[in-house]
Coordinates of C-alpha atoms in Angstrom, one line a residue:
X353 CA 0.0 0.0 0.0
X354 CA 1.5 3.3 -1.1
X355 CA 0.7 5.6 1.8
X356 CA 2.4 8.6 0.1
X357 CA -0.1 8.2 -2.8
X358 CA -3.0 8.1 -0.4
X359 CA -1.7 11.2 1.4
X360 CA -1.3 13.1 -1.9
X361 CA -4.8 12.3 -3.1
X362 CA -6.6 13.2 0.2
X363 CA -6.8 17.0 -0.3
X364 CA -8.3 16.7 -3.8
X365 CA -10.9 14.2 -2.7
X366 CA -11.9 16.3 0.3
X367 CA -12.2 19.4 -2.0
X368 CA -14.5 17.5 -4.4
X369 CA -16.8 16.4 -1.6
X370 CA -17.0 20.0 -0.2
X371 CA -17.8 21.4 -3.6
X372 CA -20.6 18.9 -3.9
X373 CA -22.2 20.2 -0.8
X374 CA -20.8 18.1 2.0
X375 CA -20.1 20.1 5.2
X376 CA -16.4 20.0 6.1
X377 CA -16.6 17.8 9.2
X378 CA -18.7 15.1 7.5
X379 CA -16.6 15.3 4.4
X380 CA -13.4 14.7 6.4
X381 CA -15.0 11.7 8.2
X382 CA -16.1 10.3 4.8
X383 CA -12.6 10.6 3.3
X384 CA -11.0 9.0 6.3
X385 CA -13.5 6.1 5.9
X386 CA -12.6 5.8 2.3
X387 CA -8.9 5.7 3.1
X388 CA -9.5 2.8 5.5
X389 CA -11.4 1.0 2.8
X390 CA -8.6 1.6 0.4
X391 CA -6.0 0.1 2.8
X392 CA -8.3 -3.0 3.0
X393 CA -9.1 -3.4 -0.7
X394 CA -6.3 -2.1 -2.8
X395 CA -3.6 -4.6 -2.0
X396 CA -5.7 -7.4 -3.6
X397 CA -7.6 -5.3 -6.1
X398 CA -5.8 -2.0 -7.0
X399 CA -8.0 0.5 -8.9
X400 CA -7.0 1.9 -12.3
X401 CA -8.0 5.4 -11.2
X402 CA -7.1 5.8 -7.6
X403 CA -8.5 9.3 -7.1
X404 CA -11.8 8.5 -8.9
X405 CA -12.2 5.4 -6.7
X406 CA -11.6 7.4 -3.5
X407 CA -14.1 10.1 -4.6
X408 CA -16.8 7.5 -5.3
X409 CA -16.3 5.6 -2.1
X410 CA -16.0 8.8 0.0
X411 CA -19.1 10.2 -1.5
X412 CA -21.0 7.0 -0.8
X413 CA -19.7 7.0 2.8
X414 CA -20.9 10.6 3.1
X415 CA -24.3 9.7 1.7
X416 CA -24.7 6.8 4.1
X417 CA -23.8 8.9 7.1
X418 CA -26.1 11.7 6.0
X419 CA -29.1 9.4 5.5
X420 CA -28.4 7.7 8.9
X421 CA -28.4 11.0 10.8
X422 CA -31.9 12.4 11.2
X423 CA -30.5 15.8 12.1
X424 CA -28.9 16.1 8.7
X425 CA -31.8 14.8 6.5
X426 CA -32.7 18.3 5.3
X427 CA -29.4 18.3 3.4
X428 CA -30.5 15.3 1.3
X429 CA -32.2 17.8 -1.2
X430 CA -28.7 18.9 -2.1
X431 CA -27.4 15.4 -2.5
X432 CA -28.8 14.2 -5.8
X433 CA -26.3 11.8 -7.3
X434 CA -23.0 10.2 -7.0
X435 CA -20.1 11.4 -9.1
X436 CA -19.9 9.9 -12.5
X437 CA -17.6 7.0 -12.9
X438 CA -14.3 7.5 -14.7
X439 CA -11.0 9.2 -14.0
X440 CA -11.1 12.3 -11.8
X441 CA -9.3 15.4 -13.0
X442 CA -5.6 15.3 -12.2
X443 CA -5.6 18.7 -10.4
X444 CA -3.7 19.6 -7.3
X445 CA -6.4 21.0 -5.0
X446 CA -4.3 21.3 -1.9
X447 CA -3.6 25.0 -1.9
X448 CA -7.3 25.7 -2.7
X449 CA -8.3 23.5 0.3
X450 CA -6.0 25.6 2.5
X451 CA -8.0 28.7 1.5
X452 CA -11.3 26.9 2.0
X453 CA -10.3 25.9 5.5
X454 CA -9.5 29.6 6.3
X455 CA -13.2 30.3 6.3
X456 CA -14.4 33.8 7.4
X457 CA -16.7 32.1 10.0
X458 CA -13.6 31.0 11.9
X459 CA -11.1 33.0 13.9
X460 CA -7.6 32.9 12.3
X461 CA -6.2 30.7 15.1
X462 CA -9.1 28.2 14.7
X463 CA -8.7 28.2 10.9
X464 CA -5.0 27.4 11.2
X465 CA -5.6 24.6 13.7
X466 CA -8.4 23.0 11.6
X467 CA -6.3 23.2 8.4
X468 CA -3.2 21.7 10.1
X469 CA -5.4 18.8 11.4
X470 CA -7.5 18.1 8.3
X471 CA -5.1 19.0 5.4
X472 CA -1.6 19.0 6.9
X473 CA -2.0 15.7 8.6
X474 CA -0.6 16.9 11.9
X475 CA -1.8 15.4 15.2
X476 CA -3.5 17.4 17.8
X477 CA -0.4 17.1 20.0
X478 CA 1.9 18.5 17.3
X479 CA -0.5 21.4 16.7
X480 CA -0.6 22.1 20.4
X481 CA 3.1 22.2 20.6
X482 CA 3.3 24.7 17.7
X483 CA 0.8 27.0 19.5
X484 CA 2.4 26.5 22.9
X485 CA -0.9 25.4 24.5
X486 CA -2.0 22.1 26.2
X487 CA -3.1 19.3 24.0
X488 CA -6.6 19.3 25.6
X489 CA -7.0 23.0 24.8
X490 CA -6.1 22.4 21.2
X491 CA -8.5 19.5 20.9
X492 CA -11.3 21.7 22.1
X493 CA -10.4 24.4 19.6
X494 CA -10.4 22.0 16.7
X495 CA -13.7 20.5 17.8
X496 CA -15.3 24.0 18.0
X497 CA -13.9 24.9 14.6
X498 CA -15.5 21.7 13.1
X499 CA -18.8 22.6 14.7
X500 CA -18.6 26.1 13.4
X501 CA -18.2 25.2 9.8
X502 CA -20.6 22.2 10.0
X503 CA -23.2 22.9 7.3
X504 CA -21.5 26.0 6.0
X505 CA -21.0 26.2 2.2
X506 CA -17.4 27.0 1.4
X507 CA -17.9 29.7 -1.1
X508 CA -16.0 32.4 0.9
X509 CA -12.4 31.4 1.1
X510 CA -10.2 32.9 3.8
X511 CA -7.5 35.5 3.5
X512 CA -3.8 35.1 2.5
X513 CA -2.5 35.9 6.0
X514 CA -4.2 32.9 7.5
X515 CA -3.0 30.6 4.7
X516 CA 0.5 31.9 5.2
X517 CA 0.3 31.1 8.9
X518 CA -0.8 27.6 8.2
X519 CA 2.0 27.0 5.7
X520 CA 4.5 28.4 8.1
X521 CA 3.5 26.0 10.9
X522 CA 3.3 23.1 8.5
X523 CA 6.9 23.9 7.4
X524 CA 8.1 24.2 11.0
X525 CA 6.6 20.8 11.9
X526 CA 8.2 19.2 8.8
X527 CA 11.5 20.9 9.5
X528 CA 11.9 20.0 13.1
X529 CA 9.1 17.6 14.1
X530 CA 7.9 14.1 13.6
X531 CA 6.3 14.4 10.2
X532 CA 8.2 15.4 7.0
X533 CA 6.1 18.1 5.6
X534 CA 8.7 20.8 4.8
X535 CA 9.1 20.0 1.1
X536 CA 5.3 20.0 0.7
X537 CA 5.0 23.4 2.4
X538 CA 7.7 24.9 0.1
X539 CA 5.9 23.5 -2.9
X540 CA 2.6 25.0 -1.9
X541 CA 4.2 28.4 -1.0
X542 CA 5.8 28.5 -4.5
X543 CA 2.3 28.0 -5.9
X544 CA 0.9 30.8 -3.7
X545 CA 3.8 33.1 -4.7
X546 CA 3.1 32.5 -8.3
X547 CA -0.6 33.3 -7.8
X548 CA -0.5 36.2 -5.3
X549 CA 1.6 39.3 -5.6
X550 CA 2.4 40.0 -2.0
X551 CA 5.8 40.7 -0.3
X552 CA 4.9 38.6 2.7
X553 CA 4.3 35.6 0.5
X554 CA 7.7 36.1 -1.0
X555 CA 9.1 36.6 2.5
X556 CA 7.7 33.2 3.7
X557 CA 9.1 31.4 0.6
X558 CA 12.5 33.0 1.2
X559 CA 12.4 32.0 4.9
X560 CA 11.6 28.4 4.0
X561 CA 14.3 28.1 1.4
X562 CA 16.9 29.6 3.7
X563 CA 16.0 27.2 6.6
X564 CA 15.7 24.2 4.3
X565 CA 19.1 24.9 2.8
X566 CA 20.7 24.0 6.2
X567 CA 18.7 20.8 6.7
X568 CA 21.4 18.3 5.7
X569 CA 23.7 19.8 8.3
X570 CA 21.3 19.9 11.2
X571 CA 21.7 16.3 12.3
X572 CA 24.8 14.0 12.8
X573 CA 24.9 10.5 11.2
X574 CA 23.6 9.1 14.5
X575 CA 20.5 11.4 14.3
X576 CA 21.7 13.8 17.1
X577 CA 21.1 17.5 16.7
X578 CA 23.9 19.7 15.5
X579 CA 23.6 23.4 16.7
X580 CA 23.9 26.1 14.1
X581 CA 27.3 27.2 15.3
X582 CA 28.7 23.7 14.9
X583 CA 27.2 22.8 11.5
X584 CA 29.3 22.0 8.5
X585 CA 28.5 24.9 6.3
X586 CA 29.9 23.1 3.3
X587 CA 26.8 20.9 3.5
X588 CA 24.4 23.9 3.2
X589 CA 22.6 24.1 -0.1
X590 CA 24.1 27.2 -1.7
X591 CA 21.6 27.3 -4.6
X592 CA 18.7 27.4 -2.2
X593 CA 20.4 30.1 -0.2
X594 CA 21.0 32.2 -3.3
X595 CA 17.4 31.8 -4.4
X596 CA 16.1 32.7 -0.9
X597 CA 18.2 35.8 -0.7
X598 CA 17.2 36.9 -4.1
X599 CA 13.5 36.5 -3.3
X600 CA 14.0 38.3 0.0
X601 CA 15.8 41.3 -1.5
X602 CA 13.0 41.8 -4.0
X603 CA 10.4 41.6 -1.3
X604 CA 12.2 44.0 1.0
X605 CA 12.6 46.5 -1.9
X606 CA 8.8 47.0 -1.9
X607 CA 9.1 48.6 1.6
X608 CA 6.1 46.7 3.1
X609 CA 7.9 44.8 5.9
X610 CA 6.2 41.9 7.6
X611 CA 7.1 39.3 10.1
X612 CA 8.1 36.6 7.5
X613 CA 10.4 39.0 5.7
X614 CA 12.0 40.0 9.0
X615 CA 12.5 36.3 9.9
X616 CA 14.0 35.6 6.5
X617 CA 16.4 38.5 6.9
X618 CA 17.7 36.9 10.1
X619 CA 18.1 33.6 8.3
X620 CA 19.9 35.3 5.5
X621 CA 22.4 36.9 7.9
X622 CA 23.2 33.4 9.3
X623 CA 23.6 32.0 5.8
X624 CA 25.9 34.9 4.8
X625 CA 28.5 34.1 7.5
X626 CA 31.3 31.8 6.1
X627 CA 32.0 30.8 9.7
X628 CA 29.8 31.0 12.9
X629 CA 32.3 33.5 14.4
X630 CA 31.7 35.9 11.5
X631 CA 27.9 36.1 12.1
X632 CA 26.7 39.7 12.2
X633 CA 24.9 39.5 15.5
X634 CA 24.4 43.2 15.8
X635 CA 22.3 43.3 12.7
X636 CA 20.5 40.2 13.8
X637 CA 19.5 41.9 17.1
X638 CA 18.2 44.9 15.0
X639 CA 16.1 42.5 13.0
X640 CA 14.8 40.8 16.1
X641 CA 13.8 44.3 17.4
X642 CA 11.8 44.8 14.2
X643 CA 10.3 41.3 14.5
X644 CA 9.3 41.9 18.1
X645 CA 7.6 45.2 17.1
X646 CA 5.6 43.4 14.4
X647 CA 4.6 40.4 16.4
X648 CA 5.1 41.1 20.2
X649 CA 5.8 37.3 20.4
X650 CA 7.5 35.9 23.6
X651 CA 9.3 33.4 21.4
X652 CA 10.8 36.2 19.3
X653 CA 11.9 37.9 22.5
X654 CA 13.5 34.6 23.7
X655 CA 15.4 34.3 20.5
X656 CA 16.4 37.9 20.7
X657 CA 17.9 37.3 24.2
X658 CA 20.2 34.7 22.6
X659 CA 21.2 37.2 19.9
X660 CA 21.9 39.9 22.5
X661 CA 24.0 37.4 24.3
X662 CA 26.1 36.9 21.2
X663 CA 26.3 40.6 20.2
X664 CA 26.8 42.2 23.7
X665 CA 27.9 39.4 25.9
X666 CA 26.2 36.7 28.0
X667 CA 25.4 39.0 30.8
X668 CA 23.4 41.3 28.5
X669 CA 21.7 38.2 27.2
X670 CA 20.7 37.1 30.7
X671 CA 19.4 40.5 31.5
X672 CA 17.1 40.3 28.4
X673 CA 16.1 36.8 29.4
X674 CA 15.2 37.9 32.9
X675 CA 12.3 40.0 31.5
X676 CA 10.6 37.0 30.1
X677 CA 8.3 34.4 31.7
X678 CA 10.3 31.4 32.9
X679 CA 7.5 29.0 31.9
X680 CA 8.2 29.9 28.2
X681 CA 9.2 26.8 26.2
X682 CA 13.0 26.6 25.9
X683 CA 13.5 29.4 28.4
X684 CA 15.6 27.1 30.6
X685 CA 17.7 25.9 27.7
X686 CA 18.5 29.5 26.7
X687 CA 19.4 30.3 30.3
X688 CA 21.7 27.2 30.4
X689 CA 23.5 28.3 27.3
X690 CA 24.0 31.9 28.4
X691 CA 25.2 30.8 31.9
X692 CA 27.8 28.6 30.2
X693 CA 28.9 31.5 28.0
X694 CA 29.4 33.5 31.1
X695 CA 31.5 30.8 32.7
X696 CA 29.1 29.7 35.4
X697 CA 29.4 26.0 34.6
X698 CA 27.6 24.5 37.7
X699 CA 24.5 26.6 37.0
X700 CA 24.6 25.8 33.3
X701 CA 24.9 22.1 33.9
X702 CA 22.0 22.1 36.3
X703 CA 19.8 24.1 33.9
X704 CA 20.7 21.8 31.0
X705 CA 19.4 18.9 33.0
X706 CA 16.2 20.8 33.8
X707 CA 15.8 21.8 30.2
X708 CA 16.2 18.2 29.1
X709 CA 13.2 17.2 31.2
X710 CA 11.1 19.9 29.6
X711 CA 12.2 19.2 26.0
X712 CA 9.3 18.7 23.5
X713 CA 10.9 15.9 21.6
X714 CA 13.5 13.1 22.0
X715 CA 16.2 14.7 19.8
X716 CA 16.2 17.9 21.7
X717 CA 16.1 16.1 25.0
X718 CA 19.2 14.0 24.0
X719 CA 21.1 17.1 22.9
X720 CA 20.5 18.9 26.2
X721 CA 21.4 15.8 28.2
X722 CA 24.7 15.6 26.3
X723 CA 25.3 19.2 27.1
X724 CA 24.8 18.6 30.8
X725 CA 27.0 15.5 30.7
X726 CA 29.8 17.5 28.9
X727 CA 29.8 20.2 31.6
X728 CA 29.6 17.8 34.5
X729 CA 32.6 15.9 33.0
X730 CA 34.5 19.2 32.9
X731 CA 33.5 20.0 36.5
X732 CA 34.7 16.6 37.7
X733 CA 37.9 16.9 35.8

C-alpha cells in the first residue's frame, strides 16, 4: 500500500466532496473512511484510477452517514447523485483547500488549527506544541472549529494571511518535528507566490528556502542535533540560499515589511556568514527588534535574548532573558547556554538537566542531556 499516494490524493478528494455540498466535518470523516477502505481493498484489487475510486467511495460514505443521521436529513435535497464513474481530473487542489479551511466564520487561530489537522496531517499534540498550548485545549479548539463550519458552504475562502500562517506552521513541523512536511510546504508556498503578488508571501518562501538549505547539516549521522554554530556549512545548499536571498531582496525592496520578511532577513544573515564567528549578531539583534515590534511574540523575545548574548555578551543576554516568563518553552535551555557562555558551569549544567526534562521531543532532550554531561565531566575533571 502506497501511503504517500493516499496522502497526496486526500486534499483533492476532500475538496470535491466539499464542492458537492458536504459540510467539512462530514466530508473529512467520509474521506477517512474511504482511506481505511482503500487500505483494506487495494492490495488485492488496486484500482485503475485511484482518485476516482476514492471520490466515489468517500461520496458513498458521506451519503450513508447523511441518511443515517436524522438531524442532517434536510441536506438530502442537495445530495442528488454520486459522481460519474471514470477518471477524476488530475488537479492539485491542496492550496485551494487551505484557502477553504481559512473560512471567514472561523477565527484565524481556529482556521489554522483546523487546516493543520485536516489537510496538513498533523496530530492534535503537534499542533498544540506549535501553538504552545496544552493538547486538551487544542483538541477543544479543533472541535469547536469543526462545529462552526458544519453545514457552511465553502464559497467564501479565507485570506492570505491565515493561509501563510498555516503554511509556516506546517513547514516548521516538517523541518523539526515528527512528520516530514517541509518540502510540501515549500511547494505550496511556491504555488501561492506565483498566484498572489504580496511581499509577505515572498518573505515566507525565502524564509523556508533559507532554513531548508541547512537541513542536511542539522543532524549528525547518529541522528543527534547539530547546533547552528557547529554545523558543517559546506553541506548547506548554496543554490537554495541564493534563491532565498534573491526573493527576500525583491520583497524588502517593496518597503512593506512583515514578520516573514524579518525572519527571512535573520536567516539570510546566518547564511551569509562563512563561519559562525563571522555572524553579524548586531544586525540580527536589530532585525529581532523589528520582529518583536511586528509580532510582540514571547518566542521572538526569547530568540532575541540569545542574539543579544552573542552581540553584547552573555550578561546582557541574561538581562534580556530575565524580563521573560520562565515558563516559556526553551527558556531554561537558553538560560543554560547563556550561563555557560558567562562561565558559570555549575548553574549551566543544572539548567541543561532541567531543560532536558522539559524538551518537547527526543532529539532535543538527548542534545540537552549531552550538554549537561559534557559540563559535568569538565567540572569533575
